[in-house]
CSV table of C-alpha atoms and ligand atoms in Angstrom, one decimal:
chain,number,residue,atom,x,y,z
A,1392,UNK,CA,91.9,59.7,19.8
A,1393,UNK,CA,93.5,62.7,19.8
A,1394,UNK,CA,95.4,63.6,16.3
A,1395,UNK,CA,98.0,66.1,15.9
A,1396,UNK,CA,100.0,67.2,12.9
A,1397,UNK,CA,103.6,68.7,12.9
A,1398,UNK,CA,105.6,71.1,10.4
A,1399,UNK,CA,109.3,70.2,10.8
A,1400,UNK,CA,108.5,67.3,13.0
A,1401,UNK,CA,110.9,65.0,11.9
A,1402,UNK,CA,114.4,66.8,13.9
A,1403,UNK,CA,114.9,69.3,16.8
A,1404,UNK,CA,112.2,70.4,18.7
A,1405,UNK,CA,109.4,69.0,16.2
A,1406,UNK,CA,110.7,65.8,16.7
A,1407,UNK,CA,110.9,65.7,21.0
A,1408,UNK,CA,107.5,66.9,20.4
A,1409,UNK,CA,106.2,64.5,18.6
A,1410,UNK,CA,108.0,62.4,20.7
A,1411,UNK,CA,106.3,63.8,23.2
A,1412,UNK,CA,102.6,63.3,22.1
A,1413,UNK,CA,103.3,59.9,21.1
A,1414,UNK,CA,103.6,59.6,25.1
A,1415,UNK,CA,101.0,61.0,26.1
A,1416,UNK,CA,98.6,58.5,23.6
A,1417,UNK,CA,97.7,60.9,20.8
A,1418,UNK,CA,98.3,59.9,17.3
A,1419,UNK,CA,101.2,62.0,15.6
A,1420,UNK,CA,101.3,63.3,11.6
A,1421,UNK,CA,105.3,64.8,11.1
A,1422,UNK,CA,106.4,66.4,7.8
A,1423,UNK,CA,109.0,68.0,6.4
A,1424,UNK,CA,111.4,68.0,2.9
A,1425,UNK,CA,113.7,65.5,4.1
A,1426,UNK,CA,112.9,63.5,7.1
A,1427,UNK,CA,115.2,61.2,7.3
A,1428,UNK,CA,118.0,63.6,7.7
A,1429,UNK,CA,118.1,63.0,11.2
A,1430,UNK,CA,117.9,59.6,10.9
A,1431,UNK,CA,115.5,59.1,13.2
A,1432,UNK,CA,114.1,55.5,13.7
A,1433,UNK,CA,110.4,56.1,13.0
A,1434,UNK,CA,109.7,52.6,12.8
A,1435,UNK,CA,108.9,52.0,16.5
A,1436,UNK,CA,105.7,54.1,16.6
A,1437,UNK,CA,102.6,52.2,15.7
A,1438,UNK,CA,100.7,55.6,16.3
A,1439,UNK,CA,103.1,58.3,13.8
A,1440,UNK,CA,103.4,58.7,10.4
A,1441,UNK,CA,105.6,61.0,9.0
A,1442,UNK,CA,105.4,62.4,5.1
A,1443,UNK,CA,107.6,64.4,3.0
A,1444,UNK,CA,106.2,68.3,2.5
A,1445,UNK,CA,107.7,71.4,1.9
A,1446,UNK,CA,105.0,73.5,4.2
A,1447,UNK,CA,106.0,76.7,1.5
A,1448,UNK,CA,103.5,74.3,-0.5
A,1449,UNK,CA,100.0,74.8,0.2
A,1450,UNK,CA,98.5,72.2,-1.5
A,1451,UNK,CA,100.9,69.5,-0.8
A,1452,UNK,CA,100.6,70.7,2.4
A,1453,UNK,CA,96.5,70.4,3.0
A,1454,UNK,CA,97.1,66.9,0.9
A,1455,UNK,CA,99.3,65.2,3.5
A,1456,UNK,CA,97.2,66.6,6.5
A,1457,UNK,CA,93.8,66.1,5.1
A,1458,UNK,CA,95.6,62.1,4.5
A,1459,UNK,CA,96.9,61.7,7.8
A,1460,UNK,CA,94.3,63.7,10.0
A,1461,UNK,CA,90.8,62.1,7.9
A,1462,UNK,CA,88.4,65.9,8.6
A,1463,UNK,CA,89.7,65.2,12.5
A,1464,UNK,CA,92.3,67.9,13.6
A,1465,UNK,CA,93.6,68.1,17.2
A,1466,UNK,CA,95.9,70.3,17.1
A,1467,UNK,CA,98.6,71.7,14.4
A,1468,UNK,CA,101.8,72.9,15.6
A,1469,UNK,CA,104.1,75.5,12.9
A,1470,UNK,CA,106.9,74.2,13.6
A,1471,UNK,CA,108.8,74.4,10.0
A,1472,UNK,CA,111.6,76.8,10.4
A,1473,UNK,CA,114.9,78.4,8.6
A,1474,UNK,CA,117.7,79.8,10.8
A,1475,UNK,CA,121.3,80.5,9.7
A,1476,UNK,CA,124.4,82.6,10.8
A,1477,UNK,CA,122.8,85.8,9.9
A,1478,UNK,CA,124.9,88.5,11.1
A,1479,UNK,CA,123.8,91.5,9.0
A,1480,UNK,CA,126.6,92.7,7.1
A,1481,UNK,CA,126.6,89.0,5.2
A,1482,UNK,CA,122.4,89.5,4.4
A,1483,UNK,CA,121.6,88.2,0.9
A,1484,UNK,CA,118.7,87.6,-1.4
A,1485,UNK,CA,118.6,83.8,-1.1
A,1486,UNK,CA,118.9,84.0,2.7
A,1487,UNK,CA,116.8,86.4,2.9
A,1488,UNK,CA,114.0,84.4,0.7
A,1489,UNK,CA,114.6,81.3,2.4
A,1490,UNK,CA,114.0,82.6,5.7
A,1491,UNK,CA,109.9,84.0,4.6
A,1492,UNK,CA,109.1,81.2,2.7
A,1493,UNK,CA,109.7,78.6,5.4
A,1494,UNK,CA,109.0,80.8,8.8
A,1495,UNK,CA,106.4,83.3,7.2
A,1496,UNK,CA,105.4,81.9,4.3
A,1497,UNK,CA,104.8,78.0,6.2
A,1498,UNK,CA,103.5,79.3,9.3
A,1499,UNK,CA,100.6,81.2,6.5
A,1500,UNK,CA,99.8,77.7,4.8
A,1501,UNK,CA,99.5,76.3,8.6
A,1502,UNK,CA,97.0,78.6,9.4
A,1503,UNK,CA,95.2,77.9,6.3
A,1504,UNK,CA,94.7,74.3,6.5
A,1505,UNK,CA,93.9,74.8,10.3
A,1506,UNK,CA,91.0,76.8,9.2
A,1507,UNK,CA,89.8,74.2,6.5
A,1508,UNK,CA,90.1,71.7,8.9
A,1509,UNK,CA,88.9,73.3,12.1
A,1510,UNK,CA,86.2,75.6,11.6
A,1511,UNK,CA,82.9,75.4,13.9
A,1512,UNK,CA,84.9,71.2,15.0
A,1513,UNK,CA,87.5,73.5,16.9
A,1514,UNK,CA,90.9,72.9,17.3
A,1515,UNK,CA,94.1,74.7,18.1
A,1516,UNK,CA,97.3,75.3,16.2
A,1517,UNK,CA,100.6,76.4,17.8
A,1518,UNK,CA,102.9,78.8,16.6
A,1519,UNK,CA,106.5,78.2,16.8
A,1520,UNK,CA,108.4,81.8,16.3
A,1521,UNK,CA,111.5,83.0,18.3
A,1522,UNK,CA,112.2,84.5,21.8
A,1523,UNK,CA,114.2,87.1,19.6
A,1524,UNK,CA,111.1,88.4,18.3
A,1525,UNK,CA,110.7,90.1,22.1
A,1526,UNK,CA,114.1,92.2,21.9
A,1527,UNK,CA,113.8,94.9,19.6
A,1528,UNK,CA,116.6,96.7,18.5
A,1529,UNK,CA,118.1,98.2,15.3
A,1530,UNK,CA,120.4,95.9,13.8
A,1531,UNK,CA,117.9,93.0,14.7
A,1532,UNK,CA,118.5,89.9,12.1
A,1533,UNK,CA,116.4,88.9,9.6
A,1534,UNK,CA,115.4,85.8,11.3
A,1535,UNK,CA,114.5,88.2,14.1
A,1536,UNK,CA,112.6,90.0,11.9
A,1537,UNK,CA,110.8,87.2,9.8
A,1538,UNK,CA,109.5,85.5,13.4
A,1539,UNK,CA,108.2,88.9,14.2
A,1540,UNK,CA,106.2,89.1,11.2
A,1541,UNK,CA,105.0,85.2,12.3
A,1542,UNK,CA,104.2,86.8,15.8
A,1543,UNK,CA,102.4,89.7,14.4
A,1544,UNK,CA,100.2,87.0,11.6
A,1545,UNK,CA,99.7,84.6,15.1
A,1546,UNK,CA,98.4,87.8,16.7
A,1547,UNK,CA,96.0,88.7,13.7
A,1548,UNK,CA,95.1,85.3,13.3
A,1549,UNK,CA,94.0,84.9,16.8
A,1550,UNK,CA,91.1,86.9,16.2
A,1551,UNK,CA,90.0,86.2,13.6
A,1552,UNK,CA,89.3,82.7,14.4
A,1553,UNK,CA,87.8,83.2,17.6
A,1554,UNK,CA,84.4,82.9,16.6
A,1555,UNK,CA,85.4,79.5,14.0
A,1556,UNK,CA,86.1,77.8,17.7
A,1557,UNK,CA,89.9,77.5,16.2
A,1558,UNK,CA,92.1,79.1,18.9
A,1559,UNK,CA,96.1,80.1,17.9
A,1560,UNK,CA,98.6,80.0,20.1
A,1561,UNK,CA,102.6,81.9,19.4
A,1562,UNK,CA,105.9,79.8,21.0
A,1563,UNK,CA,109.0,81.2,21.7
A,1564,UNK,CA,111.7,79.5,22.6
A,1565,UNK,CA,115.0,80.7,23.8
A,1566,UNK,CA,118.0,79.1,22.9
A,1567,UNK,CA,117.2,74.9,22.5
A,1568,UNK,CA,120.7,73.0,21.8
A,1569,UNK,CA,119.0,70.8,18.1
A,1570,UNK,CA,121.2,69.6,16.0
A,1571,UNK,CA,120.5,72.6,14.4
A,1572,UNK,CA,121.7,74.7,16.9
A,1573,UNK,CA,124.6,72.8,17.9
A,1574,UNK,CA,125.9,72.6,13.6
A,1575,UNK,CA,125.8,76.7,13.3
A,1576,UNK,CA,127.7,77.2,16.8
A,1577,UNK,CA,130.3,74.4,15.8
A,1578,UNK,CA,128.4,72.1,18.5
A,1579,UNK,CA,129.9,74.7,21.1
A,1580,UNK,CA,127.1,76.4,23.3
A,1581,UNK,CA,129.0,77.9,25.7
A,1582,UNK,CA,128.2,81.1,24.5
A,1583,UNK,CA,124.7,80.6,24.5
A,1584,UNK,CA,122.7,82.1,27.7
A,1585,UNK,CA,120.1,79.5,29.5
A,1586,UNK,CA,120.4,77.0,27.0
A,1587,UNK,CA,117.9,73.9,27.3
A,1588,UNK,CA,117.2,70.4,25.5
A,1589,UNK,CA,115.1,69.7,23.2
A,1590,UNK,CA,113.3,67.3,25.4
A,1591,UNK,CA,112.6,70.2,28.0
A,1592,UNK,CA,111.8,72.7,25.4
A,1593,UNK,CA,108.8,69.8,24.4
A,1594,UNK,CA,107.5,69.4,27.8
A,1595,UNK,CA,107.0,73.3,28.2
A,1596,UNK,CA,105.3,74.0,24.4
A,1597,UNK,CA,103.5,70.6,25.7
A,1598,UNK,CA,101.8,72.1,28.7
A,1599,UNK,CA,101.4,75.4,27.2
A,1600,UNK,CA,99.5,73.9,24.5
A,1601,UNK,CA,97.0,71.6,27.1
A,1602,UNK,CA,96.6,74.4,29.5
A,1603,UNK,CA,95.5,77.0,26.9
A,1604,UNK,CA,98.1,79.0,27.2
A,1605,UNK,CA,97.7,81.9,23.8
A,1606,UNK,CA,101.6,82.5,24.4
A,1607,UNK,CA,104.7,80.2,25.6
A,1608,UNK,CA,108.0,82.2,26.7
A,1609,UNK,CA,111.2,80.5,27.4
A,1610,UNK,CA,113.3,80.0,29.5
A,1611,UNK,CA,111.6,82.7,32.1
A,1612,UNK,CA,115.0,83.7,32.9
A,1613,UNK,CA,116.1,84.6,29.4
A,1614,UNK,CA,112.7,86.2,29.0
A,1615,UNK,CA,113.6,88.4,32.2
A,1616,UNK,CA,116.5,89.7,31.0
A,1617,UNK,CA,115.5,90.7,27.0
A,1618,UNK,CA,111.7,92.5,29.4
A,1619,UNK,CA,114.8,94.0,31.4
A,1620,UNK,CA,116.9,95.2,28.1
A,1621,UNK,CA,113.9,96.4,26.1
A,1622,UNK,CA,113.2,98.7,29.0
A,1623,UNK,CA,117.4,100.7,28.6
A,1624,UNK,CA,117.2,103.5,26.4
A,1625,UNK,CA,117.2,102.5,22.1
A,1626,UNK,CA,121.3,103.3,21.6
A,1627,UNK,CA,122.7,101.9,25.0
A,1628,UNK,CA,120.8,98.5,24.0
A,1629,UNK,CA,122.3,98.8,20.1
A,1630,UNK,CA,125.4,99.2,21.6
A,1631,UNK,CA,125.2,96.4,23.8
A,1632,UNK,CA,123.7,93.9,21.1
A,1633,UNK,CA,126.0,95.3,18.3
A,1634,UNK,CA,129.6,94.0,20.8
A,1635,UNK,CA,127.8,91.0,21.9
A,1636,UNK,CA,127.4,90.2,18.1
A,1637,UNK,CA,130.9,91.2,18.0
A,1638,UNK,CA,132.4,89.0,21.0
A,1639,UNK,CA,130.6,86.4,20.0
A,1640,UNK,CA,132.1,86.0,16.1
A,1641,UNK,CA,135.5,86.9,17.5
A,1642,UNK,CA,135.2,84.0,20.4
B,463,NAP,N1,117.0,75.3,18.4
B,463,NAP,C1,116.1,76.7,18.5
B,463,NAP,O1,117.3,77.2,20.0
B,463,NAP,C2,115.5,78.4,18.4
B,463,NAP,C3,114.9,78.9,19.2
B,463,NAP,C4,114.0,79.7,18.3
B,463,NAP,C5,113.1,79.4,17.5
B,463,NAP,N2,113.3,78.4,17.4
B,463,NAP,C6,112.2,78.0,16.1
B,463,NAP,O2,111.6,76.4,16.7
B,463,NAP,C7,112.1,75.3,15.2
B,463,NAP,C8,112.5,74.8,15.8
B,463,NAP,O3,113.9,74.5,15.2
B,463,NAP,P1,114.7,73.3,15.3
B,463,NAP,O4,116.0,74.5,16.0
B,463,NAP,O5,113.8,72.0,15.9
B,463,NAP,O6,115.3,73.0,13.6
B,463,NAP,P2,115.5,72.6,12.6
B,463,NAP,O7,116.3,71.5,13.3
B,463,NAP,O8,116.2,72.4,11.7
B,463,NAP,O9,113.9,72.0,12.4
B,463,NAP,C9,113.2,72.5,11.1
B,463,NAP,C10,112.4,71.5,10.5
B,463,NAP,O10,111.7,72.3,10.1
B,463,NAP,C11,111.6,72.2,8.8
B,463,NAP,N3,111.8,72.7,8.1
B,463,NAP,C12,112.1,74.4,7.6
B,463,NAP,N4,111.2,74.5,5.7
B,463,NAP,C13,110.7,73.9,5.8
B,463,NAP,C14,109.8,73.6,4.6
B,463,NAP,N5,109.7,75.0,4.0
B,463,NAP,N6,108.6,72.8,5.1
B,463,NAP,C15,108.9,71.5,5.8
B,463,NAP,N7,109.6,72.0,6.6
B,463,NAP,C16,111.0,72.8,6.4
B,463,NAP,C17,113.1,71.3,9.0
B,463,NAP,O11,113.0,69.8,8.2
B,463,NAP,P3,113.6,70.1,6.0
B,463,NAP,O12,114.7,70.6,6.5
B,463,NAP,O13,114.1,68.1,6.0
B,463,NAP,O14,112.5,70.5,5.6
B,463,NAP,C18,113.2,70.9,9.9
B,463,NAP,O15,112.7,69.1,10.0
B,463,NAP,C19,112.3,76.7,13.8
B,463,NAP,O16,110.8,77.3,13.5
B,463,NAP,C20,113.4,77.4,14.2
B,463,NAP,O17,113.5,78.7,14.1
B,463,NAP,C21,114.3,77.0,17.5
């Protein structure tokens, strides 16, 4: 039986992915700091293993994934992540520190666990960044900057892990209507473009990983829009993004 471990797999995109892999016949491990936060009923799933683990703690993450995999792991999905409604003027040390830890350090730790478990055996590690990484402008949020770091690290590790037989994949979702995104937007996602459900996101990610894609970016319409915006002169792009952020805040 094939195995997958998903950090941050107890809610949102991670939980939808866990369900997708269970339905495909995988043995699935999921871990987060508070697994019962969303109130999901994990008991009906015979091949699901749920762990309480902080992905920023390398030793704890290693122990957890070793216990789950018993030396055989096919896929590791680094999905643990943290985001807030972080307009630049509200930047704080606490928020930035949490973003760096939960997005960057947690990904780096997952890459290290993948090396230990997969080198010379083969395997895949998929790291969740964000579609916002492709829109580079002056006032991008700390969250986007962290996810750009995740993308940069993923690219460097892809080259380094190639000889070890480990595939490194970067995943860039657009807006996905997870409970966390809903909470941050007071349950109103009407101002967000091209929103999809966690189940739709999981389907795209599952097939992307199965096909061995290095880069999984969705929804395509959003990606096209971003690539067009990125062609604009920097000053114009900055003005558009500034106006958009203000409009979203006021309405
Ligand atoms: N939803 C979107 O629109 C969207 C768009 C682009 C990218 N993303 C990315 O997709 C991923 C999932 O997002 P989501 O919307 O599904 O959010 P979510 O429901 O809040 O899921 C994030 C998961 O990560 C876990 N987590 C956070 N820090 C952790 C840590 N230090 N150790 C272990 N687990 C940790 C959380 O659980 P605990 O808090 O209990 O630990 C939670 O299970 C994130 O990386 C996010 O940045 C989301």
